[in-house]
Every structure is written in C-alpha cells, then in structure tokens.
Amino acid sequence: MRRKSEMHTIKNEKDYKAALKRIDCLMDNAAPGTQEEDELDVLTYLVDKYEEEYFPVDMPDPVTAIKFRMEQSGIDRKDLEKYLGGKAKVSEVLSHKRQLSLSMIRRLHDGLKIPAEVLIKKVALF
C-alpha cells in the first residue's frame, strides 16, 4: 500500500527546509510513473515558487548580459556591430557611455536571444 503524501504549501523557513530535504530523498528514490515522482514534481514547483517570492534574483544590467552572451556564443565586438550599429556604438554601449535604443534592444533580443526585460533596464552611465 502506498503512503499518502502530506504535501502542503511552503509558508516559512521550516517548511522550506523540510521540502528541500524531502526533494533530496525523492531525487534518489522516485521511479518514473510513481506517486513519489508526482510528489517530487509538486514539491519542486512549490520550492520554486517560494524561492521566487523570498529569494528573488536580480536581473543583470544590460551590459553584463551582453558581455555574458558574447562569451557564451564566442562572438566579439565586431559581431555586435550588426546589433548596435557600428564600432563606435559598440564601444560606447560596452563602456557604459550610451543607453541602448529601442532598435538595439530589438536586434539584441531577436539575434542573441537576450531577454528583453534585461535589455530595457537603464544603464548607469559613466
């Protein structure tokens, strides 16, 4: 006979830690198609929602996101010219001397798949 799960929403740190402990146990033991796998799915969702609310992660500034994508994709400043509009603009954007325009944001989002919500943040200019 299967044990009835006692899942509930995560309301505090104690619930959160208990859910993480249970997830750790289930990760090693939940077989596909079982009640334990279903419990793992639900607990993972609940922990994710709790973390979103209580441990929000700040989005990077646009320049950091662009540089990260450059590194990830193996592209250089020259490759950015088609998104930002030329060598001077690439230099100004990457050195925090120019804000991204709407057309730059669109091209970066469409071409490099950088989330628009990251790109629209204002850059602290130097």
CSV table of C-alpha atoms in Angstrom, one decimal:
chain,number,residue,atom,x,y,z
A,1,MET,CA,0.0,0.0,0.0
A,2,ARG,CA,1.3,3.5,-0.9
A,3,ARG,CA,1.9,6.0,1.8
A,4,LYS,CA,-0.4,9.1,1.5
A,5,SER,CA,1.6,12.2,0.8
A,6,GLU,CA,1.3,15.1,3.2
A,7,MET,CA,2.3,18.0,1.0
A,8,HIS,CA,1.2,21.5,1.7
A,9,THR,CA,2.2,25.0,0.7
A,10,ILE,CA,5.5,26.3,1.9
A,11,LYS,CA,4.8,29.1,4.3
A,12,ASN,CA,8.1,29.6,6.2
A,13,GLU,CA,11.7,28.6,6.5
A,14,LYS,CA,10.9,25.4,8.4
A,15,ASP,CA,8.5,24.2,5.6
A,16,TYR,CA,11.1,25.2,3.0
A,17,LYS,CA,13.9,23.2,4.6
A,18,ALA,CA,11.7,20.2,5.1
A,19,ALA,CA,10.7,20.4,1.4
A,20,LEU,CA,14.3,20.6,0.3
A,21,LYS,CA,15.1,17.6,2.5
A,22,ARG,CA,12.2,15.6,1.0
A,23,ILE,CA,13.2,16.6,-2.6
A,24,ASP,CA,16.8,15.4,-1.9
A,25,CYS,CA,15.4,12.0,-0.7
A,26,LEU,CA,13.0,11.7,-3.7
A,27,MET,CA,15.7,12.6,-6.2
A,28,ASP,CA,17.5,9.4,-5.3
A,29,ASN,CA,14.4,7.1,-5.0
A,30,ALA,CA,11.5,8.3,-7.2
A,31,ALA,CA,10.9,6.0,-10.1
A,32,PRO,CA,9.2,7.3,-13.2
A,33,GLY,CA,5.4,7.0,-13.1
A,34,THR,CA,5.1,6.6,-9.4
A,35,GLN,CA,3.4,8.6,-6.7
A,36,GLU,CA,6.9,9.6,-5.5
A,37,GLU,CA,7.7,11.1,-8.9
A,38,ASP,CA,4.4,13.1,-8.7
A,39,GLU,CA,5.3,14.3,-5.2
A,40,LEU,CA,8.8,15.3,-6.5
A,41,ASP,CA,7.2,17.4,-9.3
A,42,VAL,CA,4.8,19.1,-6.9
A,43,LEU,CA,7.5,19.8,-4.2
A,44,THR,CA,9.9,21.2,-6.8
A,45,TYR,CA,7.2,23.5,-8.1
A,46,LEU,CA,6.3,24.7,-4.5
A,47,VAL,CA,10.0,25.3,-3.7
A,48,ASP,CA,10.5,27.2,-6.9
A,49,LYS,CA,7.5,29.5,-6.1
A,50,TYR,CA,8.8,30.0,-2.5
A,51,GLU,CA,12.3,30.9,-3.8
A,52,GLU,CA,10.9,33.3,-6.4
A,53,GLU,CA,9.0,35.2,-3.6
A,54,TYR,CA,11.5,35.1,-0.8
A,55,PHE,CA,14.9,34.9,-2.6
A,56,PRO,CA,14.5,36.9,-5.8
A,57,VAL,CA,17.4,37.1,-8.1
A,58,ASP,CA,18.2,40.5,-9.5
A,59,MET,CA,18.5,40.6,-13.3
A,60,PRO,CA,21.9,41.6,-14.6
A,61,ASP,CA,22.3,45.0,-16.1
A,62,PRO,CA,22.2,45.1,-20.0
A,63,VAL,CA,25.9,45.4,-20.5
A,64,THR,CA,26.7,42.5,-18.2
A,65,ALA,CA,24.1,40.4,-20.1
A,66,ILE,CA,25.6,41.4,-23.5
A,67,LYS,CA,29.1,40.5,-22.4
A,68,PHE,CA,27.9,37.2,-20.9
A,69,ARG,CA,26.2,36.3,-24.2
A,70,MET,CA,29.3,37.3,-26.2
A,71,GLU,CA,31.4,34.9,-24.1
A,72,GLN,CA,28.7,32.2,-24.3
A,73,SER,CA,28.4,32.5,-28.0
A,74,GLY,CA,32.0,33.1,-28.9
A,75,ILE,CA,31.3,36.4,-30.5
A,76,ASP,CA,33.4,39.6,-30.4
A,77,ARG,CA,32.8,43.3,-30.6
A,78,LYS,CA,32.9,43.2,-34.4
A,79,ASP,CA,30.0,40.8,-34.3
A,80,LEU,CA,28.0,43.2,-32.1
A,81,GLU,CA,28.1,45.9,-34.8
A,82,LYS,CA,25.1,44.5,-36.6
A,83,TYR,CA,23.1,44.7,-33.4
A,84,LEU,CA,24.3,48.1,-32.1
A,85,GLY,CA,25.0,50.0,-35.3
A,86,GLY,CA,28.8,50.3,-35.7
A,87,LYS,CA,32.2,50.2,-33.9
A,88,ALA,CA,31.7,53.5,-32.0
A,89,LYS,CA,28.3,52.5,-30.7
A,90,VAL,CA,29.6,49.1,-29.6
A,91,SER,CA,32.4,50.7,-27.7
A,92,GLU,CA,30.0,53.3,-26.1
A,93,VAL,CA,27.5,50.7,-25.0
A,94,LEU,CA,30.1,48.3,-23.6
A,95,SER,CA,31.8,51.1,-21.7
A,96,HIS,CA,28.6,52.4,-20.2
A,97,LYS,CA,28.6,55.6,-22.1
A,98,ARG,CA,25.4,55.0,-24.2
A,99,GLN,CA,22.0,53.7,-23.4
A,100,LEU,CA,20.5,51.0,-25.6
A,101,SER,CA,17.9,52.3,-28.1
A,102,LEU,CA,14.7,50.5,-28.7
A,103,SER,CA,16.0,49.3,-32.1
A,104,MET,CA,19.2,48.0,-30.5
A,105,ILE,CA,17.1,46.2,-27.8
A,106,ARG,CA,15.0,44.6,-30.5
A,107,ARG,CA,18.0,43.4,-32.5
A,108,LEU,CA,19.8,42.1,-29.5
A,109,HIS,CA,16.7,40.3,-28.3
A,110,ASP,CA,15.9,38.8,-31.7
A,111,GLY,CA,19.5,38.0,-32.7
A,112,LEU,CA,21.2,37.0,-29.5
A,113,LYS,CA,18.1,35.9,-27.5
A,114,ILE,CA,18.9,38.1,-24.6
A,115,PRO,CA,15.6,38.6,-22.6
A,116,ALA,CA,14.0,42.0,-23.4
A,117,GLU,CA,13.3,42.6,-19.7
A,118,VAL,CA,17.1,42.6,-19.1
A,119,LEU,CA,17.9,44.8,-22.0
A,120,ILE,CA,15.3,47.5,-21.2
A,121,LYS,CA,16.9,48.3,-17.8
A,122,LYS,CA,18.6,51.7,-17.6
A,123,VAL,CA,22.4,51.5,-17.7
A,124,ALA,CA,24.3,53.6,-15.2
A,125,LEU,CA,26.4,55.8,-17.5
A,126,PHE,CA,29.9,56.8,-16.7
